[in-house]
Tab-separated table of C-alpha atoms and ligand atoms in Angstrom:
chain	number	residue	atom	x	y	z
A	1	UNK	CA	-39.154	56.491	271.143
A	2	UNK	CA	-36.642	58.045	269.314
A	3	UNK	CA	-33.202	58.031	270.496
A	4	UNK	CA	-32.218	61.168	272.478
A	5	UNK	CA	-30.072	64.441	271.801
A	6	UNK	CA	-27.811	64.984	273.831
A	7	UNK	CA	-27.332	69.279	274.597
A	8	UNK	CA	-24.116	70.308	276.318
A	9	UNK	CA	-24.649	73.511	279.000
A	10	UNK	CA	-28.046	74.223	280.686
A	11	UNK	CA	-27.862	78.526	280.064
A	12	UNK	CA	-29.838	80.307	277.933
A	13	UNK	CA	-28.763	78.445	275.000
A	14	UNK	CA	-28.819	74.936	276.161
A	15	UNK	CA	-32.090	75.129	277.924
A	16	UNK	CA	-33.978	76.852	275.492
A	17	UNK	CA	-32.755	74.071	272.577
A	18	UNK	CA	-33.313	71.292	275.242
A	19	UNK	CA	-36.986	72.955	275.595
A	20	UNK	CA	-37.626	73.056	271.726
A	21	UNK	CA	-36.497	69.424	271.452
A	22	UNK	CA	-38.861	67.956	274.266
A	23	UNK	CA	-41.952	70.529	272.655
A	24	UNK	CA	-41.011	68.722	269.356
A	25	UNK	CA	-41.776	65.156	271.040
A	26	UNK	CA	-38.132	64.251	270.921
A	27	UNK	CA	-36.224	62.907	274.301
A	28	UNK	CA	-33.442	64.997	275.250
A	29	UNK	CA	-30.380	64.513	277.544
A	30	UNK	CA	-28.863	67.447	279.471
A	31	UNK	CA	-25.715	67.541	280.577
A	32	UNK	CA	-24.698	70.531	282.748
A	33	UNK	CA	-21.647	70.559	285.173
A	34	UNK	CA	-22.503	73.173	287.423
A	35	UNK	CA	-22.841	72.785	290.799
A	36	UNK	CA	-20.103	70.047	290.100
A	37	UNK	CA	-17.555	72.464	288.222
A	38	UNK	CA	-18.516	76.128	288.645
A	39	UNK	CA	-17.621	78.657	286.081
A	40	UNK	CA	-15.541	82.092	286.711
A	41	UNK	CA	-18.954	84.015	286.340
A	42	UNK	CA	-21.766	81.270	288.038
A	43	UNK	CA	-23.416	81.783	291.231
A	44	UNK	CA	-25.846	78.856	291.272
A	45	UNK	CA	-26.228	75.749	290.219
A	46	UNK	CA	-29.696	76.804	288.386
A	47	UNK	CA	-30.606	76.625	284.450
A	48	UNK	CA	-30.716	79.995	282.275
A	49	UNK	CA	-28.736	81.911	285.652
A	50	UNK	CA	-28.238	85.241	284.135
A	51	UNK	CA	-24.080	85.996	284.942
A	52	UNK	CA	-24.216	90.126	284.940
A	53	UNK	CA	-27.334	92.243	283.838
A	54	UNK	CA	-30.686	91.083	284.410
A	55	UNK	CA	-31.815	92.788	281.342
A	56	UNK	CA	-32.767	91.169	277.751
A	57	UNK	CA	-32.988	94.839	276.622
A	58	UNK	CA	-35.477	96.783	274.655
A	59	UNK	CA	-38.853	95.235	274.162
A	60	UNK	CA	-40.614	96.851	271.306
A	61	UNK	CA	-41.227	94.842	268.675
A	62	UNK	CA	-42.039	97.195	266.029
A	63	UNK	CA	-39.345	99.509	266.017
A	64	UNK	CA	-35.682	98.030	267.786
A	65	UNK	CA	-34.212	94.794	266.375
A	66	UNK	CA	-33.964	93.005	269.684
A	67	UNK	CA	-37.365	94.042	270.886
A	68	UNK	CA	-38.590	91.791	267.317
A	69	UNK	CA	-36.554	89.194	268.353
A	70	UNK	CA	-38.113	89.048	271.956
A	71	UNK	CA	-41.394	88.884	269.802
A	72	UNK	CA	-40.445	86.260	266.978
A	73	UNK	CA	-39.057	83.614	270.031
A	74	UNK	CA	-42.613	84.401	271.735
A	75	UNK	CA	-44.068	83.258	268.439
A	76	UNK	CA	-41.408	80.037	268.256
A	77	UNK	CA	-42.734	79.064	271.790
A	78	UNK	CA	-39.569	80.028	273.390
A	79	UNK	CA	-39.573	78.625	276.975
A	80	UNK	CA	-36.656	81.818	277.477
A	81	UNK	CA	-38.968	84.558	277.104
A	82	UNK	CA	-42.120	82.884	278.605
A	83	UNK	CA	-40.497	82.165	282.074
A	84	UNK	CA	-38.591	86.512	281.566
A	85	UNK	CA	-42.328	87.499	280.590
A	86	UNK	CA	-43.927	85.577	283.568
A	87	UNK	CA	-40.801	86.862	286.209
A	88	UNK	CA	-40.974	90.668	284.041
A	89	UNK	CA	-39.829	93.651	286.406
A	90	UNK	CA	-40.811	97.680	286.177
A	91	UNK	CA	-38.099	98.809	283.690
A	92	UNK	CA	-39.674	101.271	281.583
A	93	UNK	CA	-39.346	99.800	277.609
A	94	UNK	CA	-37.086	97.132	278.288
A	95	UNK	CA	-37.638	93.570	279.645
A	96	UNK	CA	-35.695	92.963	282.780
A	97	UNK	CA	-36.470	89.692	284.780
A	98	UNK	CA	-35.956	88.764	288.479
A	99	UNK	CA	-33.319	86.210	288.046
A	100	UNK	CA	-33.651	83.947	290.287
A	101	UNK	CA	-37.484	83.453	290.256
A	102	UNK	CA	-36.734	83.482	285.934
A	103	UNK	CA	-33.650	80.608	286.952
A	104	UNK	CA	-35.807	78.787	288.774
A	105	UNK	CA	-38.534	78.450	286.452
A	106	UNK	CA	-36.559	77.265	283.933
A	107	UNK	CA	-34.791	75.042	285.985
A	108	UNK	CA	-38.246	73.478	286.900
A	109	UNK	CA	-39.817	73.369	283.459
A	110	UNK	CA	-36.697	71.375	282.442
A	111	UNK	CA	-36.477	69.043	285.761
A	112	UNK	CA	-40.374	68.560	285.416
A	113	UNK	CA	-40.788	67.663	281.751
A	114	UNK	CA	-41.051	63.984	281.058
A	115	UNK	CA	-38.818	64.073	277.991
A	116	UNK	CA	-36.307	65.464	279.457
A	117	UNK	CA	-33.182	63.941	281.367
A	118	UNK	CA	-31.275	65.994	283.748
A	119	UNK	CA	-27.429	64.955	284.413
A	120	UNK	CA	-25.221	67.123	285.948
A	121	UNK	CA	-21.734	66.269	284.889
A	122	UNK	CA	-18.670	68.128	283.568
A	123	UNK	CA	-18.417	66.765	279.797
A	124	UNK	CA	-15.198	66.645	278.733
A	125	UNK	CA	-14.967	66.975	275.483
A	126	UNK	CA	-17.068	66.684	272.052
A	127	UNK	CA	-19.821	65.133	272.227
A	128	UNK	CA	-18.952	61.288	270.955
A	129	UNK	CA	-20.530	59.911	267.784
A	130	UNK	CA	-22.032	56.961	269.729
A	131	UNK	CA	-24.287	59.777	271.131
A	132	UNK	CA	-25.862	60.213	268.132
A	133	UNK	CA	-27.506	64.230	267.848
A	134	UNK	CA	-25.725	66.323	269.843
A	135	UNK	CA	-25.443	70.553	270.975
A	136	UNK	CA	-23.076	72.093	272.306
A	137	UNK	CA	-24.010	75.254	274.541
A	138	UNK	CA	-21.595	75.850	276.345
A	139	UNK	CA	-21.224	79.454	276.342
A	140	UNK	CA	-18.003	81.840	276.856
A	141	UNK	CA	-16.706	80.013	279.560
A	142	UNK	CA	-17.148	76.663	278.342
A	143	UNK	CA	-15.270	74.304	280.541
A	144	UNK	CA	-11.231	73.920	279.869
A	145	UNK	CA	-11.294	70.287	278.520
A	146	UNK	CA	-13.942	70.615	276.112
A	147	UNK	CA	-12.352	73.415	274.118
A	148	UNK	CA	-9.401	71.901	274.398
A	149	UNK	CA	-10.791	68.924	272.605
A	150	UNK	CA	-13.109	71.681	270.024
A	151	UNK	CA	-9.511	73.189	269.131
A	152	UNK	CA	-8.177	69.689	268.633
A	153	UNK	CA	-10.843	69.343	265.840
A	154	UNK	CA	-11.266	72.627	264.307
A	155	UNK	CA	-7.961	74.037	264.529
A	156	UNK	CA	-5.775	75.923	266.390
A	157	UNK	CA	-7.065	79.790	265.211
A	158	UNK	CA	-10.980	78.772	264.785
A	159	UNK	CA	-11.629	79.108	269.079
A	160	UNK	CA	-10.790	81.870	270.639
A	161	UNK	CA	-10.769	82.961	274.084
A	162	UNK	CA	-10.852	86.239	274.198
A	163	UNK	CA	-13.418	88.985	272.007
A	164	UNK	CA	-11.666	92.011	270.947
A	165	UNK	CA	-14.860	94.206	269.270
A	166	UNK	CA	-13.961	96.728	267.255
A	167	UNK	CA	-17.165	99.071	266.881
A	168	UNK	CA	-19.715	98.611	263.635
A	169	UNK	CA	-20.652	101.656	261.837
A	170	UNK	CA	-24.184	101.667	259.415
A	171	UNK	CA	-22.808	102.576	255.783
A	172	UNK	CA	-25.709	105.046	255.110
A	173	UNK	CA	-24.670	106.952	258.477
A	174	UNK	CA	-21.001	107.597	256.841
A	175	UNK	CA	-21.137	111.433	255.484
A	176	UNK	CA	-19.342	110.054	252.503
A	177	UNK	CA	-18.900	113.687	251.395
A	178	UNK	CA	-16.446	113.743	254.102
A	179	UNK	CA	-14.903	110.163	253.981
A	180	UNK	CA	-13.322	108.545	251.106
A	181	UNK	CA	-13.165	105.243	249.327
A	182	UNK	CA	-9.388	104.288	249.160
A	183	UNK	CA	-6.892	101.217	250.101
A	184	UNK	CA	-4.198	101.962	251.056
A	185	UNK	CA	-1.259	102.948	247.886
A	186	UNK	CA	-4.035	101.476	245.830
A	187	UNK	CA	-3.380	98.455	246.041
A	188	UNK	CA	-6.447	95.992	245.540
A	189	UNK	CA	-9.559	97.608	245.047
A	190	UNK	CA	-11.080	100.900	246.702
A	191	UNK	CA	-12.024	99.225	249.545
A	192	UNK	CA	-11.712	101.024	252.500
A	193	UNK	CA	-13.516	104.026	253.841
A	194	UNK	CA	-11.428	106.652	255.425
A	195	UNK	CA	-12.419	109.265	257.472
A	196	UNK	CA	-9.061	112.135	257.371
A	197	UNK	CA	-8.120	113.911	260.785
A	198	UNK	CA	-5.940	117.086	260.342
A	199	UNK	CA	-3.410	118.032	263.178
A	200	UNK	CA	-5.763	120.154	265.423
A	201	UNK	CA	-8.340	117.521	265.003
A	202	UNK	CA	-6.408	114.696	265.659
A	203	UNK	CA	-4.535	116.282	268.778
A	204	UNK	CA	-7.722	116.592	270.028
A	205	UNK	CA	-9.164	113.660	269.524
A	206	UNK	CA	-6.065	111.709	271.385
A	207	UNK	CA	-6.979	114.086	274.654
A	208	UNK	CA	-10.299	113.154	274.745
A	209	UNK	CA	-9.625	109.498	274.133
A	210	UNK	CA	-7.142	109.310	276.849
A	211	UNK	CA	-9.652	111.579	279.526
A	212	UNK	CA	-12.503	109.402	278.822
A	213	UNK	CA	-14.083	106.833	281.047
A	214	UNK	CA	-13.026	103.330	281.006
A	215	UNK	CA	-14.726	100.208	281.773
A	216	UNK	CA	-12.557	97.772	284.149
A	217	UNK	CA	-11.697	94.568	283.556
A	218	UNK	CA	-12.776	91.440	286.011
A	219	UNK	CA	-9.965	90.508	288.179
A	220	UNK	CA	-10.369	86.746	286.070
A	221	UNK	CA	-9.510	88.732	282.898
A	222	UNK	CA	-6.804	90.587	283.768
A	223	UNK	CA	-4.178	88.208	283.210
A	224	UNK	CA	-4.080	87.660	279.398
A	225	UNK	CA	-1.464	87.310	277.216
A	226	UNK	CA	-3.636	88.188	274.380
A	227	UNK	CA	-3.718	91.639	274.918
A	228	UNK	CA	0.019	92.018	274.011
A	229	UNK	CA	-1.040	91.577	270.295
A	230	UNK	CA	-4.351	93.523	270.321
A	231	UNK	CA	-3.931	96.339	272.680
A	232	UNK	CA	-7.520	98.762	273.307
A	233	UNK	CA	-6.742	102.169	271.902
A	234	UNK	CA	-6.764	103.969	274.722
A	235	UNK	CA	-3.518	101.910	276.032
A	236	UNK	CA	-1.973	102.749	272.578
A	237	UNK	CA	-3.084	106.524	272.806
A	238	UNK	CA	-1.198	106.365	276.726
A	239	UNK	CA	2.058	104.897	275.659
A	240	UNK	CA	2.771	108.108	273.391
A	241	UNK	CA	0.759	110.807	271.416
A	242	UNK	CA	1.759	109.293	268.118
A	243	UNK	CA	1.711	105.882	268.978
A	244	UNK	CA	-2.010	105.981	267.065
A	245	UNK	CA	-1.108	107.459	264.177
A	246	UNK	CA	1.996	104.995	263.652
A	247	UNK	CA	-0.524	102.067	264.645
A	248	UNK	CA	-4.429	101.851	263.302
A	249	UNK	CA	-4.545	105.653	262.564
A	250	UNK	CA	-1.219	105.762	260.176
A	251	UNK	CA	-2.248	108.214	257.109
A	252	UNK	CA	0.474	106.793	254.870
A	253	UNK	CA	-0.935	105.606	251.367
A	254	UNK	CA	-3.721	107.719	251.283
A	255	UNK	CA	-4.783	110.841	249.689
A	256	UNK	CA	-7.429	113.052	250.381
A	257	UNK	CA	-9.795	113.876	247.381
A	258	UNK	CA	-10.666	116.972	248.791
A	259	UNK	CA	-7.267	118.284	249.395
A	260	UNK	CA	-4.971	116.260	247.436
A	261	UNK	CA	-2.289	115.822	249.956
A	262	UNK	CA	-1.709	112.480	252.715
A	263	UNK	CA	-3.649	113.723	256.378
A	264	UNK	CA	-2.494	114.101	259.616
A	265	UNK	CA	-4.029	110.749	261.012
A	266	UNK	CA	-6.657	108.617	259.420
A	267	UNK	CA	-10.152	106.254	260.600
A	268	UNK	CA	-10.362	103.457	258.457
A	269	UNK	CA	-13.732	101.239	258.201
A	270	UNK	CA	-13.881	97.622	256.459
A	271	UNK	CA	-16.736	96.127	255.125
A	272	UNK	CA	-17.943	93.448	257.946
A	273	UNK	CA	-20.792	92.077	256.381
A	274	UNK	CA	-21.317	89.997	252.736
A	275	UNK	CA	-24.587	92.697	252.947
A	276	UNK	CA	-22.106	95.575	252.549
A	277	UNK	CA	-24.024	97.503	255.612
A	278	UNK	CA	-22.211	97.341	258.255
A	279	UNK	CA	-17.933	98.580	258.758
A	280	UNK	CA	-15.848	98.043	260.901
A	281	UNK	CA	-13.711	100.666	262.469
A	282	UNK	CA	-9.967	99.123	261.910
A	283	UNK	CA	-8.209	98.141	265.054
A	284	UNK	CA	-10.823	100.464	267.040
A	285	UNK	CA	-11.320	97.827	269.930
A	286	UNK	CA	-11.761	99.751	272.819
A	287	UNK	CA	-12.587	99.431	276.622
A	288	UNK	CA	-14.046	102.889	276.726
A	289	UNK	CA	-17.981	103.386	278.277
A	290	UNK	CA	-20.144	102.671	275.395
A	291	UNK	CA	-21.365	106.394	275.999
A	292	UNK	CA	-18.029	107.665	275.584
A	293	UNK	CA	-16.842	105.599	272.756
A	294	UNK	CA	-20.296	107.461	271.174
A	295	UNK	CA	-19.360	110.860	272.117
A	296	UNK	CA	-15.935	110.293	271.106
A	297	UNK	CA	-16.164	108.637	267.847
A	298	UNK	CA	-18.812	111.327	266.540
A	299	UNK	CA	-16.021	113.964	267.136
A	300	UNK	CA	-14.285	112.289	263.834
A	301	UNK	CA	-14.949	113.956	260.821
A	302	UNK	CA	-17.337	111.594	258.537
A	303	UNK	CA	-18.675	110.312	261.475
A	304	UNK	CA	-20.501	112.934	262.963
A	305	UNK	CA	-24.064	110.923	262.293
A	306	UNK	CA	-22.332	107.444	262.613
A	307	UNK	CA	-24.950	104.878	263.924
A	308	UNK	CA	-23.511	102.317	265.889
A	309	UNK	CA	-24.784	98.088	264.970
A	310	UNK	CA	-22.471	97.228	268.262
A	311	UNK	CA	-19.608	99.222	270.126
A	312	UNK	CA	-16.258	98.337	270.952
A	313	UNK	CA	-15.555	95.832	273.967
A	314	UNK	CA	-13.005	93.183	275.035
A	315	UNK	CA	-13.868	90.424	277.454
A	316	UNK	CA	-12.971	86.945	277.971
A	317	UNK	CA	-14.758	84.849	275.954
A	318	UNK	CA	-14.884	81.489	273.932
A	319	UNK	CA	-16.216	81.565	270.651
A	320	UNK	CA	-15.799	79.537	267.441
A	321	UNK	CA	-15.326	81.348	263.859
A	322	UNK	CA	-18.714	79.998	263.010
A	323	UNK	CA	-18.670	80.967	259.420
A	324	UNK	CA	-15.938	79.003	258.590
A	325	UNK	CA	-16.777	75.907	260.690
A	326	UNK	CA	-20.666	75.641	260.922
A	327	UNK	CA	-22.882	74.964	258.068
A	328	UNK	CA	-26.035	77.342	257.324
A	329	UNK	CA	-27.871	74.663	259.937
A	330	UNK	CA	-25.011	75.509	262.849
A	331	UNK	CA	-23.637	72.157	262.210
A	332	UNK	CA	-19.575	71.607	263.316
A	333	UNK	CA	-18.658	70.530	259.104
A	334	UNK	CA	-15.953	68.179	260.759
A	335	UNK	CA	-17.816	66.156	262.164
A	336	UNK	CA	-21.477	67.071	261.583
A	337	UNK	CA	-23.792	65.203	264.545
A	338	UNK	CA	-22.916	68.144	266.396
A	339	UNK	CA	-24.687	71.421	266.589
A	340	UNK	CA	-22.858	74.902	268.445
A	341	UNK	CA	-25.830	77.494	269.711
A	342	UNK	CA	-25.509	80.235	272.151
A	343	UNK	CA	-22.663	82.518	272.472
A	344	UNK	CA	-19.766	80.023	272.038
A	345	UNK	CA	-21.264	80.174	268.031
A	346	UNK	CA	-20.377	84.261	268.467
A	347	UNK	CA	-23.531	85.939	268.726
A	348	UNK	CA	-23.487	88.228	272.165
A	349	UNK	CA	-26.157	88.456	274.184
A	350	UNK	CA	-29.026	86.553	276.428
A	351	UNK	CA	-31.825	87.221	273.783
A	352	UNK	CA	-29.423	86.162	271.254
A	353	UNK	CA	-27.301	82.925	272.886
A	354	UNK	CA	-31.285	81.598	273.166
A	355	UNK	CA	-32.474	82.702	270.107
A	356	UNK	CA	-29.188	80.661	268.570
A	357	UNK	CA	-30.480	78.075	271.107
A	358	UNK	CA	-34.095	78.189	269.719
A	359	UNK	CA	-33.063	77.602	266.284
A	360	UNK	CA	-30.273	74.310	267.073
A	361	UNK	CA	-33.155	72.964	269.278
A	362	UNK	CA	-35.811	73.208	266.427
A	363	UNK	CA	-33.120	71.698	263.619
A	364	UNK	CA	-31.721	68.803	265.148
A	365	UNK	CA	-35.912	67.606	266.726
A	366	UNK	CA	-36.682	68.191	262.844
A	367	UNK	CA	-33.694	65.845	261.977
A	368	UNK	CA	-34.730	63.614	264.898
A	369	UNK	CA	-38.246	63.252	263.659
A	370	UNK	CA	-37.260	62.298	260.322
A	371	UNK	CA	-37.906	65.657	258.399
A	372	UNK	CA	-35.873	68.167	256.977
A	373	UNK	CA	-34.748	71.228	259.368
A	374	UNK	CA	-36.344	74.313	257.885
A	375	UNK	CA	-33.734	77.936	258.610
A	376	UNK	CA	-36.006	81.118	259.523
A	377	UNK	CA	-36.231	83.665	256.225
A	378	UNK	CA	-33.037	86.107	255.615
A	379	UNK	CA	-36.369	88.982	256.056
A	380	UNK	CA	-36.751	87.442	260.322
A	381	UNK	CA	-34.384	88.433	263.172
A	382	UNK	CA	-33.715	85.023	263.321
A	383	UNK	CA	-32.511	84.542	260.026
A	384	UNK	CA	-30.302	87.243	260.052
A	385	UNK	CA	-28.571	86.315	262.794
A	386	UNK	CA	-28.120	82.517	261.994
A	387	UNK	CA	-27.552	83.955	258.866
A	388	UNK	CA	-24.561	86.240	259.976
A	389	UNK	CA	-22.919	84.382	261.853
A	390	UNK	CA	-22.834	81.087	259.475
A	391	UNK	CA	-21.749	83.104	256.457
A	392	UNK	CA	-22.589	86.273	256.118
A	393	UNK	CA	-19.797	87.616	258.331
A	394	UNK	CA	-16.321	88.018	256.845
A	395	UNK	CA	-14.432	85.369	258.557
A	396	UNK	CA	-11.280	86.942	258.579
A	397	UNK	CA	-12.223	89.136	261.328
A	398	UNK	CA	-15.191	87.535	262.756
A	399	UNK	CA	-16.474	89.080	266.161
A	400	UNK	CA	-19.148	88.274	268.691
A	401	UNK	CA	-22.450	90.166	267.203
A	402	UNK	CA	-25.425	91.641	268.461
A	403	UNK	CA	-29.172	91.400	266.648
A	404	UNK	CA	-29.018	94.983	265.012
A	405	UNK	CA	-30.913	96.035	261.601
A	406	UNK	CA	-27.534	95.975	259.403
A	407	UNK	CA	-28.081	92.118	259.495
A	408	UNK	CA	-31.577	92.327	257.716
A	409	UNK	CA	-31.145	92.711	253.836
A	410	UNK	CA	-31.937	95.966	252.670
A	411	UNK	CA	-35.395	97.221	252.270
A	412	UNK	CA	-36.364	97.703	248.544
A	413	UNK	CA	-37.849	101.364	249.392
A	414	UNK	CA	-36.677	102.089	252.422
A	415	UNK	CA	-38.700	105.009	254.564
A	416	UNK	CA	-36.740	107.316	257.083
A	417	UNK	CA	-36.011	106.876	260.791
A	418	UNK	CA	-38.305	105.487	262.854
A	419	UNK	CA	-40.523	104.047	259.794
A	420	UNK	CA	-37.472	102.413	258.528
A	421	UNK	CA	-37.483	100.121	261.860
A	422	UNK	CA	-40.922	99.845	261.624
A	423	UNK	CA	-41.228	98.185	257.934
A	424	UNK	CA	-37.975	96.542	259.138
A	425	UNK	CA	-39.995	94.735	261.552
A	426	UNK	CA	-43.244	94.126	260.016
A	427	UNK	CA	-41.476	92.680	257.085
A	428	UNK	CA	-39.715	89.912	259.579
A	429	UNK	CA	-42.909	89.280	261.243
A	430	UNK	CA	-45.079	88.565	258.018
A	431	UNK	CA	-41.896	86.172	257.327
A	432	UNK	CA	-41.747	84.658	260.729
A	433	UNK	CA	-45.214	83.848	260.812
A	434	UNK	CA	-45.409	81.969	257.051
A	435	UNK	CA	-42.020	80.518	258.518
A	436	UNK	CA	-43.954	79.313	261.813
A	437	UNK	CA	-47.365	78.154	259.839
A	438	UNK	CA	-49.225	80.505	261.838
A	439	UNK	CA	-52.039	83.079	260.884
A	440	UNK	CA	-49.861	86.689	260.504
A	441	UNK	CA	-50.762	89.642	263.433
A	442	UNK	CA	-48.554	92.299	264.390
A	443	UNK	CA	-47.986	93.083	267.847
A	444	UNK	CA	-50.080	96.309	269.189
A	445	UNK	CA	-47.095	99.365	269.001
A	446	UNK	CA	-45.640	99.750	272.660
A	447	UNK	CA	-42.984	102.840	274.213
A	448	UNK	CA	-40.132	103.751	271.753
A	449	UNK	CA	-37.233	102.128	273.269
B	1	FAD	C1	-18.962	87.821	282.553
B	1	FAD	C2	-20.479	88.101	282.119
B	1	FAD	C3	-21.331	88.819	281.899
B	1	FAD	C4	-21.697	88.694	280.877
B	1	FAD	N1	-22.585	90.211	281.297
B	1	FAD	C5	-23.778	89.603	280.006
B	1	FAD	C6	-25.298	90.971	279.969
B	1	FAD	O1	-25.254	91.623	280.987
B	1	FAD	N2	-26.555	90.874	279.526
B	1	FAD	C7	-26.069	90.047	277.778
B	1	FAD	O2	-26.879	90.213	276.850
B	1	FAD	N3	-25.373	89.096	278.221
B	1	FAD	C8	-24.020	88.771	278.642
B	1	FAD	N4	-23.134	87.735	279.277
B	1	FAD	C9	-22.829	87.541	277.689
B	1	FAD	C10	-23.829	86.562	277.064
B	1	FAD	O3	-24.916	86.555	276.223
B	1	FAD	C11	-24.169	85.285	278.585
B	1	FAD	O4	-22.378	84.548	278.771
B	1	FAD	C12	-24.750	84.320	278.205
B	1	FAD	O5	-24.986	83.661	279.411
B	1	FAD	C13	-24.436	83.291	276.967
B	1	FAD	O6	-25.460	82.021	276.923
B	1	FAD	P1	-25.044	80.902	276.939
B	1	FAD	O7	-25.827	79.573	276.932
B	1	FAD	O8	-23.927	80.498	275.399
B	1	FAD	O9	-24.038	80.546	278.208
B	1	FAD	P2	-23.846	80.336	279.313
B	1	FAD	O10	-25.081	80.661	279.813
B	1	FAD	O11	-22.614	81.009	280.504
B	1	FAD	O12	-24.519	78.385	279.494
B	1	FAD	C14	-23.234	77.904	279.232
B	1	FAD	C15	-23.375	76.083	280.158
B	1	FAD	O13	-22.937	75.386	280.256
B	1	FAD	C16	-22.513	75.032	281.005
B	1	FAD	N5	-20.853	74.447	281.073
B	1	FAD	C17	-19.819	74.935	280.242
B	1	FAD	N6	-18.667	73.638	279.875
B	1	FAD	C18	-19.533	72.618	280.185
B	1	FAD	C19	-19.241	71.537	279.619
B	1	FAD	N7	-17.604	70.935	279.456
B	1	FAD	N8	-19.884	70.866	280.827
B	1	FAD	C20	-21.168	70.959	280.951
B	1	FAD	N9	-21.314	72.229	281.251
B	1	FAD	C21	-20.333	72.781	280.630
B	1	FAD	C22	-21.743	76.276	282.204
B	1	FAD	O14	-22.072	75.863	283.676
B	1	FAD	C23	-23.191	76.994	281.573
B	1	FAD	O15	-24.487	76.758	282.941
B	1	FAD	C24	-22.135	88.403	279.817
B	1	FAD	C25	-20.759	87.262	279.658
B	1	FAD	C26	-19.788	86.835	280.637
B	1	FAD	C27	-19.098	85.796	280.607
């Protein structure tokens, strides 16, 4: 029998990784610190505990990016999806699960697997070389000793403890008859998309921002020194009506080609991925409720029809600068016997975390069997997500990401609207089946999500 792969953390990602490894006939040692040491959010000692909502989001595999990811994971034999399907609750077009039954099934399946050894202990540092191949899947609330050791090896600014997510917009939904490309004072290339506001529009925007509904910080998130350096826009607006005009909305060095003049205020967007399909709203990190963000940001000239790949947020979250630190097969460049998986790699969400666990597990299992690991094609949801975190995203501004169609290579011939989503999904499932070496099939269409 081959030497075991060590997996640290039995959350969504670590459980899936352990399952993929054991399913490939390779032994696993799964280290989980609960209940010896709990995190601030977990309440049980079960594997794959859902710390908040019980939803895996939309389950439509032909029109929705996360539904597509579900389907690819099912086809790759995912334990998380199998247990999710078995404990499904009525939730319209979404996949919602009975959290206790789901977690119990994942725990039982792994604990009873003859190739899985469960060790309930805190791992205090990066897995030593003597362990051989290892996967760290310790999540957004990684225990402090391990986090400190990761920082020691990767460098001070390579591991963040909070995210500050500015909304990200699909490039093709921005009205470029209103917005224009220019860098401040024309320094460098015309790299930014600029959306102009006149005085009345700016004042209305600030008033609406102040009145908009915000989400609250959890008790253990409130005492963060982080927010002094990276304030949410609504907090800046509370400090005075012109604060944003001197901050992220400052118009200096910019000229609206439609008027030939400097606008009263500007919202800038900067390219967020190598494909050029996603653009982030510079300095617009926010705790506004999601619906409020959509409503408010669509009042910005040029963004009236904006489609958001992800909305803004600020959370306690431990994550690596993966585009800089990880190789395309999720190995830490500085210590290649260690892979990372889950939310700590800079993906966001239960399903995305499990998806990266699935890939890390398959890669580690292939290596343990003396085979060459094969990455999923870029056209698949698994491949698009992997490619984004391991190189497609801009390292300097890297923030956690959900799966969305903006991560996929654009289609050569793009139909419009819903049909476009379907074309992405059909292309992805063809590529996924070829990658998995299984006959190609399309799922029956489900209700639109
Ligand atoms: C408060 C909160 C709420 C969230 N709500 C949602 C939501 O509603 N929907 C959603 O899609 N996503 C949500 N997320 C984001 C994310 O999807 C989940 O955190 C998800 O559980 C991440 O999966 P993971 O496997 O990477 O980490 P986790 O599921 O957190 O698993 C990590 C595991 O590692 C263990 N561990 C940590 N350090 C060590 C160590 N040193 N040694 C041994 N074991 C260790 C932990 O005990 C844990 O079991 C939320 C995150 C947080 C923090």
